Every structure is written in structure tokens, then in C-alpha cells.
PDB file of C-alpha atoms in Angstrom:
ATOM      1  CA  UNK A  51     152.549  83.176 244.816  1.00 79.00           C
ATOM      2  CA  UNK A  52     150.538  79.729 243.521  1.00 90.00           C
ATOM      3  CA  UNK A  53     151.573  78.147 240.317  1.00 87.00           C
ATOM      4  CA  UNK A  54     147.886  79.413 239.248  1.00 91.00           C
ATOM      5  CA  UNK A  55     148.790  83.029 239.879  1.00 93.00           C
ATOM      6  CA  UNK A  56     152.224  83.043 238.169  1.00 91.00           C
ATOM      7  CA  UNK A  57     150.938  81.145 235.158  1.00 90.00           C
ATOM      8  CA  UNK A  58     148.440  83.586 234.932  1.00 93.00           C
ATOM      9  CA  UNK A  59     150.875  86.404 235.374  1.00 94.00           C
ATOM     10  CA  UNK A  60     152.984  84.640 232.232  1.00 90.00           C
ATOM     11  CA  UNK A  61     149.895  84.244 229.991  1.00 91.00           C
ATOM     12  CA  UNK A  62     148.814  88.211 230.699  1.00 93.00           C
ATOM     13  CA  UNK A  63     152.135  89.515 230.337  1.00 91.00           C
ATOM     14  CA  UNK A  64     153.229  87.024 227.234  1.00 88.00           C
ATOM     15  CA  UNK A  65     150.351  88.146 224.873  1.00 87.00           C
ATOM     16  CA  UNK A  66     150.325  92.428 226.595  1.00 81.00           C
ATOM     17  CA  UNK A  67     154.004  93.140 225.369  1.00 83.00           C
ATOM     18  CA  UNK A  68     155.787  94.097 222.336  1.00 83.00           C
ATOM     19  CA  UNK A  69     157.753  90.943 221.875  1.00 82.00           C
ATOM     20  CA  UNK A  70     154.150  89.444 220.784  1.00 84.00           C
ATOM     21  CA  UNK A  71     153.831  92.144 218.515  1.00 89.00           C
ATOM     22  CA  UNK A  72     152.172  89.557 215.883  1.00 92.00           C
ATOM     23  CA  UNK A  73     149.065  88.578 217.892  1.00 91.00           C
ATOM     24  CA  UNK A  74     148.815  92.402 218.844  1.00 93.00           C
ATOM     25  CA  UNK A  75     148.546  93.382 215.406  1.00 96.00           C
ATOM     26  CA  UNK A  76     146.278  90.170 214.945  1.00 96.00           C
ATOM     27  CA  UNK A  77     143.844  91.648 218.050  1.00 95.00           C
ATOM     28  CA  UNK A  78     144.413  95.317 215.841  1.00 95.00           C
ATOM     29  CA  UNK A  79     142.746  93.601 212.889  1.00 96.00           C
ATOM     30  CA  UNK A  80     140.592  91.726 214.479  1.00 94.00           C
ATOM     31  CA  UNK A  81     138.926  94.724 216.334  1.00 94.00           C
ATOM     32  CA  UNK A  82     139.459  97.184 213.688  1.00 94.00           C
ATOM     33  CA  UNK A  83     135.957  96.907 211.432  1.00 93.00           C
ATOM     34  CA  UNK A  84     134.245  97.233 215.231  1.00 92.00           C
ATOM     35  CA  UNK A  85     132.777 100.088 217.585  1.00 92.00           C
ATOM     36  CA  UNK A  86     132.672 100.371 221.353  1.00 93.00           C
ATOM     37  CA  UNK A  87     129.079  99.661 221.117  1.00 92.00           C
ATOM     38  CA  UNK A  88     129.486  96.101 219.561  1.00 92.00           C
ATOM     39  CA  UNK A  89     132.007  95.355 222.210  1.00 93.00           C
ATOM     40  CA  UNK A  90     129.584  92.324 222.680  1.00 92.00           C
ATOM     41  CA  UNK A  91     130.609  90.821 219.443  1.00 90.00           C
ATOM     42  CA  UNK A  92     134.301  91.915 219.899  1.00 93.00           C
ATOM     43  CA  UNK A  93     134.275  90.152 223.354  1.00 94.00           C
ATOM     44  CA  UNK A  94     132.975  87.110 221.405  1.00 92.00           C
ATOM     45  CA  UNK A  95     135.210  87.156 218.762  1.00 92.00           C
ATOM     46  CA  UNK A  96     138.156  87.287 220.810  1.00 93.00           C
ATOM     47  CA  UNK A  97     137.282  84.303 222.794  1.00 93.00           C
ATOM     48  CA  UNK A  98     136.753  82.499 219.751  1.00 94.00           C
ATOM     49  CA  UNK A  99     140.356  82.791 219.177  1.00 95.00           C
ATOM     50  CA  UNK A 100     141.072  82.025 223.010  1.00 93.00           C
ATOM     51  CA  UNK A 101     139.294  78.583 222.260  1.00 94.00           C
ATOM     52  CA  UNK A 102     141.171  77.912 219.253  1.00 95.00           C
ATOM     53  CA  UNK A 103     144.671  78.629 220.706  1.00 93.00           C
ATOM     54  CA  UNK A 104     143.533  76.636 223.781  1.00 93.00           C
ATOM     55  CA  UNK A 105     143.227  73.923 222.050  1.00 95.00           C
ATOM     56  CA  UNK A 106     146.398  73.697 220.046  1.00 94.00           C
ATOM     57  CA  UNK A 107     148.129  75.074 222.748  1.00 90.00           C
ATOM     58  CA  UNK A 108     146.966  72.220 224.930  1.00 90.00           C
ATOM     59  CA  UNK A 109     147.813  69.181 221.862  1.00 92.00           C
ATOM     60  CA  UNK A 110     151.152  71.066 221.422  1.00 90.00           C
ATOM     61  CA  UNK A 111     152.675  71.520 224.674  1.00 85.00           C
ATOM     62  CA  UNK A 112     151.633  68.108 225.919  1.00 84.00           C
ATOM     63  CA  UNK A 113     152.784  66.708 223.365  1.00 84.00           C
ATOM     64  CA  UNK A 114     150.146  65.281 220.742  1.00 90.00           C
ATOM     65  CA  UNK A 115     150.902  67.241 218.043  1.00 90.00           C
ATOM     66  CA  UNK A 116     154.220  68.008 215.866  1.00 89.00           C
ATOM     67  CA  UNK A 117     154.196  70.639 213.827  1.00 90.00           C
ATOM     68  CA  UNK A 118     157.367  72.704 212.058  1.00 92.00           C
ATOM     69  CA  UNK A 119     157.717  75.866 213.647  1.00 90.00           C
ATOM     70  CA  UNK A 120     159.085  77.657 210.586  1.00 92.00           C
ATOM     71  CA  UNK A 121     155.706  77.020 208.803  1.00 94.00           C
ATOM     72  CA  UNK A 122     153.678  78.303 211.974  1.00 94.00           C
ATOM     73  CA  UNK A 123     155.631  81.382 212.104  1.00 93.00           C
ATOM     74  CA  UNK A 124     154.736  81.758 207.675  1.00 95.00           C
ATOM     75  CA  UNK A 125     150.862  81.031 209.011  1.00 96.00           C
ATOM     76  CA  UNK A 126     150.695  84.131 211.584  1.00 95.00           C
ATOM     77  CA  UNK A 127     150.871  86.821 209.446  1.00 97.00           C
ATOM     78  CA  UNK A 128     148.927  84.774 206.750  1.00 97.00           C
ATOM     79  CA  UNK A 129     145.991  85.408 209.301  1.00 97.00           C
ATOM     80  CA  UNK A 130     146.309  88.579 209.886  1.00 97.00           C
ATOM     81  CA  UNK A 131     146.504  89.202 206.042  1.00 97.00           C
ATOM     82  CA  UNK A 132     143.794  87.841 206.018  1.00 96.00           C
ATOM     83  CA  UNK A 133     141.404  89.188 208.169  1.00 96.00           C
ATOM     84  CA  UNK A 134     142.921  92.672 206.832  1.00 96.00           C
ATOM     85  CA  UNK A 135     141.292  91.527 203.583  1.00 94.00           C
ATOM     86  CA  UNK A 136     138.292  90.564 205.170  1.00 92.00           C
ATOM     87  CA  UNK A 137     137.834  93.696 206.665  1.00 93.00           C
ATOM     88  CA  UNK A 138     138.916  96.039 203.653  1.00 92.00           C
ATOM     89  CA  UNK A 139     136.476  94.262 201.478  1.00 89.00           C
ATOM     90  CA  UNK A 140     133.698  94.753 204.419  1.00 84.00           C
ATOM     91  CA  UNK A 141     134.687  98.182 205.172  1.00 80.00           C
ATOM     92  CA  UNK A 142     131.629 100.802 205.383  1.00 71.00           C
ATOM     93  CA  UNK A 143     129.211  97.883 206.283  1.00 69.00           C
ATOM     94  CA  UNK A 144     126.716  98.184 209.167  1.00 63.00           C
ATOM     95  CA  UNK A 145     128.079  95.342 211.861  1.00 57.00           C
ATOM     96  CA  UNK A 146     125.327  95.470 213.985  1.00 57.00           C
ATOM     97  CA  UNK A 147     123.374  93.883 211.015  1.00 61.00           C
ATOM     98  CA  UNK A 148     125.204  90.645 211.713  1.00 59.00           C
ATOM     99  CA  UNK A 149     123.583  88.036 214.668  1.00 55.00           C
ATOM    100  CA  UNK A 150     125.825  88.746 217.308  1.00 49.00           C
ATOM    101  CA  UNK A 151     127.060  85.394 217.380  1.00 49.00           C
ATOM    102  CA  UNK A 152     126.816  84.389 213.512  1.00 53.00           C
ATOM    103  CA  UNK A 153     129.429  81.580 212.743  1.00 65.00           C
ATOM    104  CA  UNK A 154     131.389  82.506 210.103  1.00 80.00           C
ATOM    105  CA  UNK A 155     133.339  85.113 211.719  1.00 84.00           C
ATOM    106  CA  UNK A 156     133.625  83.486 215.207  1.00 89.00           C
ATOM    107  CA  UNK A 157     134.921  80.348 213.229  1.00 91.00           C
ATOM    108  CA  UNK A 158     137.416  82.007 211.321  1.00 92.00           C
ATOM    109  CA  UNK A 159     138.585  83.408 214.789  1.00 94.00           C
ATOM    110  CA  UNK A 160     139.147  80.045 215.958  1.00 95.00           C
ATOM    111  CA  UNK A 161     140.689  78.655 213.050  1.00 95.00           C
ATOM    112  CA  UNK A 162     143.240  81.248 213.209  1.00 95.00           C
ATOM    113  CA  UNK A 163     143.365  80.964 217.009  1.00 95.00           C
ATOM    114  CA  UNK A 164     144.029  76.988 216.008  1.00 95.00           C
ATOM    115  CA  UNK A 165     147.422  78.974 214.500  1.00 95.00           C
ATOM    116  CA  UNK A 166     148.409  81.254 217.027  1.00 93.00           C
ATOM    117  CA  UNK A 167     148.292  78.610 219.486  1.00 92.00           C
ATOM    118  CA  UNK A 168     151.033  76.516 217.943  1.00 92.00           C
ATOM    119  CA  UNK A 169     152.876  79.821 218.308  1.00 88.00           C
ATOM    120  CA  UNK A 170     152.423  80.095 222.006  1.00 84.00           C
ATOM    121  CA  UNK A 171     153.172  76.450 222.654  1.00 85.00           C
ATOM    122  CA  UNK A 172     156.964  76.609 222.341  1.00 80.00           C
ATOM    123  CA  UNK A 173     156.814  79.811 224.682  1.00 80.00           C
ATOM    124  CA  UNK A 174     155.063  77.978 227.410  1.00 81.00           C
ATOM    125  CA  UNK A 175     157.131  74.564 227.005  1.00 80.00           C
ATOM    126  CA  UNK A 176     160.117  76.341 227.190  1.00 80.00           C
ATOM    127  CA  UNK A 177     159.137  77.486 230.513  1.00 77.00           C
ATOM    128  CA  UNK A 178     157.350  74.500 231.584  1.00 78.00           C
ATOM    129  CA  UNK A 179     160.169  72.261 231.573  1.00 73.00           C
ATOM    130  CA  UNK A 180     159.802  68.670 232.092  1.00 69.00           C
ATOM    131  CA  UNK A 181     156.253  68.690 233.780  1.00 63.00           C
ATOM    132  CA  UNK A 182     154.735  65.931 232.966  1.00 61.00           C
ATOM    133  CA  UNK A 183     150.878  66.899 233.643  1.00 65.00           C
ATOM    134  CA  UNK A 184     151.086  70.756 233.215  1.00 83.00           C
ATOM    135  CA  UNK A 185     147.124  71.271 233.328  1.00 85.00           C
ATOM    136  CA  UNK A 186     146.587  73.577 235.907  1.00 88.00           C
ATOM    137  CA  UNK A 187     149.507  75.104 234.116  1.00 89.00           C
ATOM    138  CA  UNK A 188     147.886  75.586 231.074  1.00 89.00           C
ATOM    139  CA  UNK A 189     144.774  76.860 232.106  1.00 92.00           C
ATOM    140  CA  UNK A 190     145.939  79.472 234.312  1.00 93.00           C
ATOM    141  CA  UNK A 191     148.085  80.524 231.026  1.00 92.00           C
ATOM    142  CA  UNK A 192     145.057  80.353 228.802  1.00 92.00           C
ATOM    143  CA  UNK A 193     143.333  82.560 230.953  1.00 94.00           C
ATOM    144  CA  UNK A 194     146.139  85.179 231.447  1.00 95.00           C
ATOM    145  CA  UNK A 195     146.198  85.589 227.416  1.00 92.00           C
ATOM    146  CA  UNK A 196     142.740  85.898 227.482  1.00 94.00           C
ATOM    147  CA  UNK A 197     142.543  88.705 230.018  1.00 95.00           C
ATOM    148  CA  UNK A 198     145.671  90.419 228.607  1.00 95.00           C
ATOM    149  CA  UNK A 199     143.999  90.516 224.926  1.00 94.00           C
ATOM    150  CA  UNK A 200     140.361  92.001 226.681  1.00 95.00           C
ATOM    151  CA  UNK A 201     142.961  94.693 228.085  1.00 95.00           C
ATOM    152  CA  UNK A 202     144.124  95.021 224.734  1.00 95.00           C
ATOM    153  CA  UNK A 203     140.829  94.740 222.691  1.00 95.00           C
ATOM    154  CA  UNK A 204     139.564  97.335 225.273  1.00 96.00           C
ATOM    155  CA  UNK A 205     142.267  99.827 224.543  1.00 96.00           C
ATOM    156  CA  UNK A 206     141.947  99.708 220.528  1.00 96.00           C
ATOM    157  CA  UNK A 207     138.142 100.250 221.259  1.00 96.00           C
ATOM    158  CA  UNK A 208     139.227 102.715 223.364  1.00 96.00           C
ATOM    159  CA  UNK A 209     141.807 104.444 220.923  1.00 96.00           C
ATOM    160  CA  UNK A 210     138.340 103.824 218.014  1.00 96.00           C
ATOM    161  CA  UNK A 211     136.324 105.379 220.062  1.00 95.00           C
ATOM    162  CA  UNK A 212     138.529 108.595 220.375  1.00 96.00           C
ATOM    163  CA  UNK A 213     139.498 108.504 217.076  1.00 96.00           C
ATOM    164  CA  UNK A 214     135.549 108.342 215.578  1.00 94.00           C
ATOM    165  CA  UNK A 215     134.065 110.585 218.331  1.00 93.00           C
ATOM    166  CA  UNK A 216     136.483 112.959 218.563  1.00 91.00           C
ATOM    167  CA  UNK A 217     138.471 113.415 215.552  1.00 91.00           C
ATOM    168  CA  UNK A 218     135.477 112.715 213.453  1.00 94.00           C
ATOM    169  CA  UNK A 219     137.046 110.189 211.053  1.00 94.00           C
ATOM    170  CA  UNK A 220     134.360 107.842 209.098  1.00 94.00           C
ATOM    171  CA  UNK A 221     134.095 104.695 210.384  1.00 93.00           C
ATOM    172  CA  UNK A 222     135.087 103.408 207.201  1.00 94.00           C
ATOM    173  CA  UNK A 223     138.524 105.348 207.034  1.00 95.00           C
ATOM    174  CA  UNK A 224     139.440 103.842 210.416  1.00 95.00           C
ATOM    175  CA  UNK A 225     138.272 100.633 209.037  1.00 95.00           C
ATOM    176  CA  UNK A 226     141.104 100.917 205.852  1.00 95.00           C
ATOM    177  CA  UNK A 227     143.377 102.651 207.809  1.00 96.00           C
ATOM    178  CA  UNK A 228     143.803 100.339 210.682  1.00 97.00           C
ATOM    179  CA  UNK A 229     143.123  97.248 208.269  1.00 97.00           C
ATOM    180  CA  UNK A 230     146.183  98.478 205.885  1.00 96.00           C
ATOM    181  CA  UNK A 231     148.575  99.600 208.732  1.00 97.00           C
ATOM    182  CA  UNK A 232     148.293  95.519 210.395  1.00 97.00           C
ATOM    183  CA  UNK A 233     148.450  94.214 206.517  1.00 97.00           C
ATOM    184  CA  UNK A 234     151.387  96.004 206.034  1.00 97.00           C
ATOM    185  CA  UNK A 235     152.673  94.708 208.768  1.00 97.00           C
ATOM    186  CA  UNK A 236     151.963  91.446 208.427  1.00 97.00           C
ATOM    187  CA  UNK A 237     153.165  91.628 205.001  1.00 97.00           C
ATOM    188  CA  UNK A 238     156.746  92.847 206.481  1.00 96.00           C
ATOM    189  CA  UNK A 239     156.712  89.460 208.790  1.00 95.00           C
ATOM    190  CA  UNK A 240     155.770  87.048 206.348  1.00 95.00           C
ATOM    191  CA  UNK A 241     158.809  88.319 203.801  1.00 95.00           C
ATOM    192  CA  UNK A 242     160.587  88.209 206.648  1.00 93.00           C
ATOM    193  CA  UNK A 243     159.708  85.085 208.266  1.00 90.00           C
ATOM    194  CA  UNK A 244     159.980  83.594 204.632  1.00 91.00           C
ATOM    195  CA  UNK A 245     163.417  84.864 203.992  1.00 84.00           C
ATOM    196  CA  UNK A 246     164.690  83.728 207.314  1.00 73.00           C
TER     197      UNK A 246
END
């Protein structure tokens, strides 16, 4: 196997397991207020993030930026929080009224991506060792995140799609419902992660 295809393998199975149960329930919110139909705008939303974690994952693992760990692990569920807030106070609105690729939300994506990827970066420098140019690296990693989170953004459209179509819930319940269940959560790390 190449070192593309293995750090692709890490990247896809780092972000599509439980152990990164944070940026799941970030993907959860992040999806939540949409349809299958604007998968579009999902799609672009999520690689919004991708570019923002790219980036600090990049600065981070090759060294150009410090940061404290303990305050990165705080800012995680700070982002999901908020998008869940977001969403809850958007809840019942048509989407599809939105340009597909209007800025604000795509830029809040990123910011918060800008978050997650400090979060990744001691992940893949533990496992990247002493390398001293790890770019090839780092891009197949970047790209195995961002295939395991379409997997996963597919499946909560999926799960949406059932749930809407077939159960018959308003859009807007699934909206609060999914947007409380990952605040919740998030609220659980951050006490957590602030206690620790």
C-alpha cells in the first residue's frame, strides 16, 4: 500500500468512528436544518469546514502554529453549540431561499473547521513522527476526512430523509430535535472538557 493510500485510509477512518464522536456530532448539526434535496449546499458546507481544518491542520502539524490543546478541546463543543443555536433559532425556515453558496454560513463552516483542525493535528503528528516534509502526508489525510464526513453527511441525509418521508415528522421538529440532541451533547463535553 502507498503512503497516499494509507494516509487516506487514516484520514477516512479517523473522522468515520466513534472515538471522533465530537466532529460527528459537529457533521449532525451541521446537516441537521438540511434536506436530501439541498445536498448541494450540504456538500458545500462541509467542504467549507474541510478547507478550514486543512489549513490549521497544515500550520499545526508542520509546525507554525502553537496553540494549548486544553483550550482547543473547550472550542469544539463551543462550535457545535453554536451552530445548534444557529439552527434552533432558524428552524422552520425555507433553505432553499438562501444562494446556494451565500457566505455567511460557508464562512462560519470554515471558521469552525479553523478549530477542528487544531484538533486533528495532534492525531496526525502523533502518527507522523519525525517527518520532516509530511505533504503528501497531509493531503492524502485531508482527503480521507473529507470523504469519510460525505459518508457521514450522506447517512444523516439519509436517516432525514427516512425520518421526514416516512415517519412524517415536520421538518422543523427534526430541525429542534436533532439541533438539541448535538447541543446537549456538546454541552456534556464542554463541562467535561472544562472540569478536566
Amino acid at each position: 500500500m502507498s503512503v497516499f493510500q494509507t494516509y487516506l485510509q487514516l484520514g477516512f477512518f479517523h473522522i468515520f468512528n466513534l472515538q471522533a464522536y465530537d466532529h460527528l456530532v459537529f457533521l449532525l448539526a451541521l446537516c441537521a436544518p438540511y434536506v436530501a434535496a439541498e445536498w448541494r449546499r450540504v456538500v458545500a458546507l462541509v467542504t467549507s469546514f474541510t478547507l478550514g481544518h486543512s489549513i490549521t491542520l497544515a500550520l499545526a502539524t508542520l509546525g507554525f502554529v502553537q496553540y494549548s490543546p486544553r483550550l482547543v478541546e473547550v472550542l469544539i463543543p463551543v462550535t457545535i453549540l453554536l451552530t445548534c443555536l444557529l439552527n434552533l433559532r432558524r428552524a422552520g425556515r425555507d433553505m432553499r431561499r438562501e444562494p446556494l453558496l451565500w457566505a455567511g454560513p460557508n464562512l462560519l463552516a470554515a471558521g469552525f473547521g479553523l478549530v477542528h483542525g487544531l484538533g486533528f493535528s495532534s492525531y496526525l503528528r502523533q502518527l507522523l513522527g519525525q517527518s520532516s516534509r509530511p505533504v503528501l502526508e497531509l493531503l492524502a489525510f485531508n482527503v480521507g476526512v473529507e470523504l469519510g464526513q460525505l459518508l457521514i453527511v450522506a447517512l444523516i441525509l439519509l436517516l432525514g430523509l427516512v425520518v421526514l418521508r416516512v415517519a412524517r415528522a415536520a421538518h422543523r421538529d427534526w430541525v429542534l430535535v436533532v439541533s438539541g440532541a448535538a447541543a446537549g451533547i456538546a454541552a456534556v463535553l464542554l463541562l467535561l472538557n472544562l472540569g478536566s
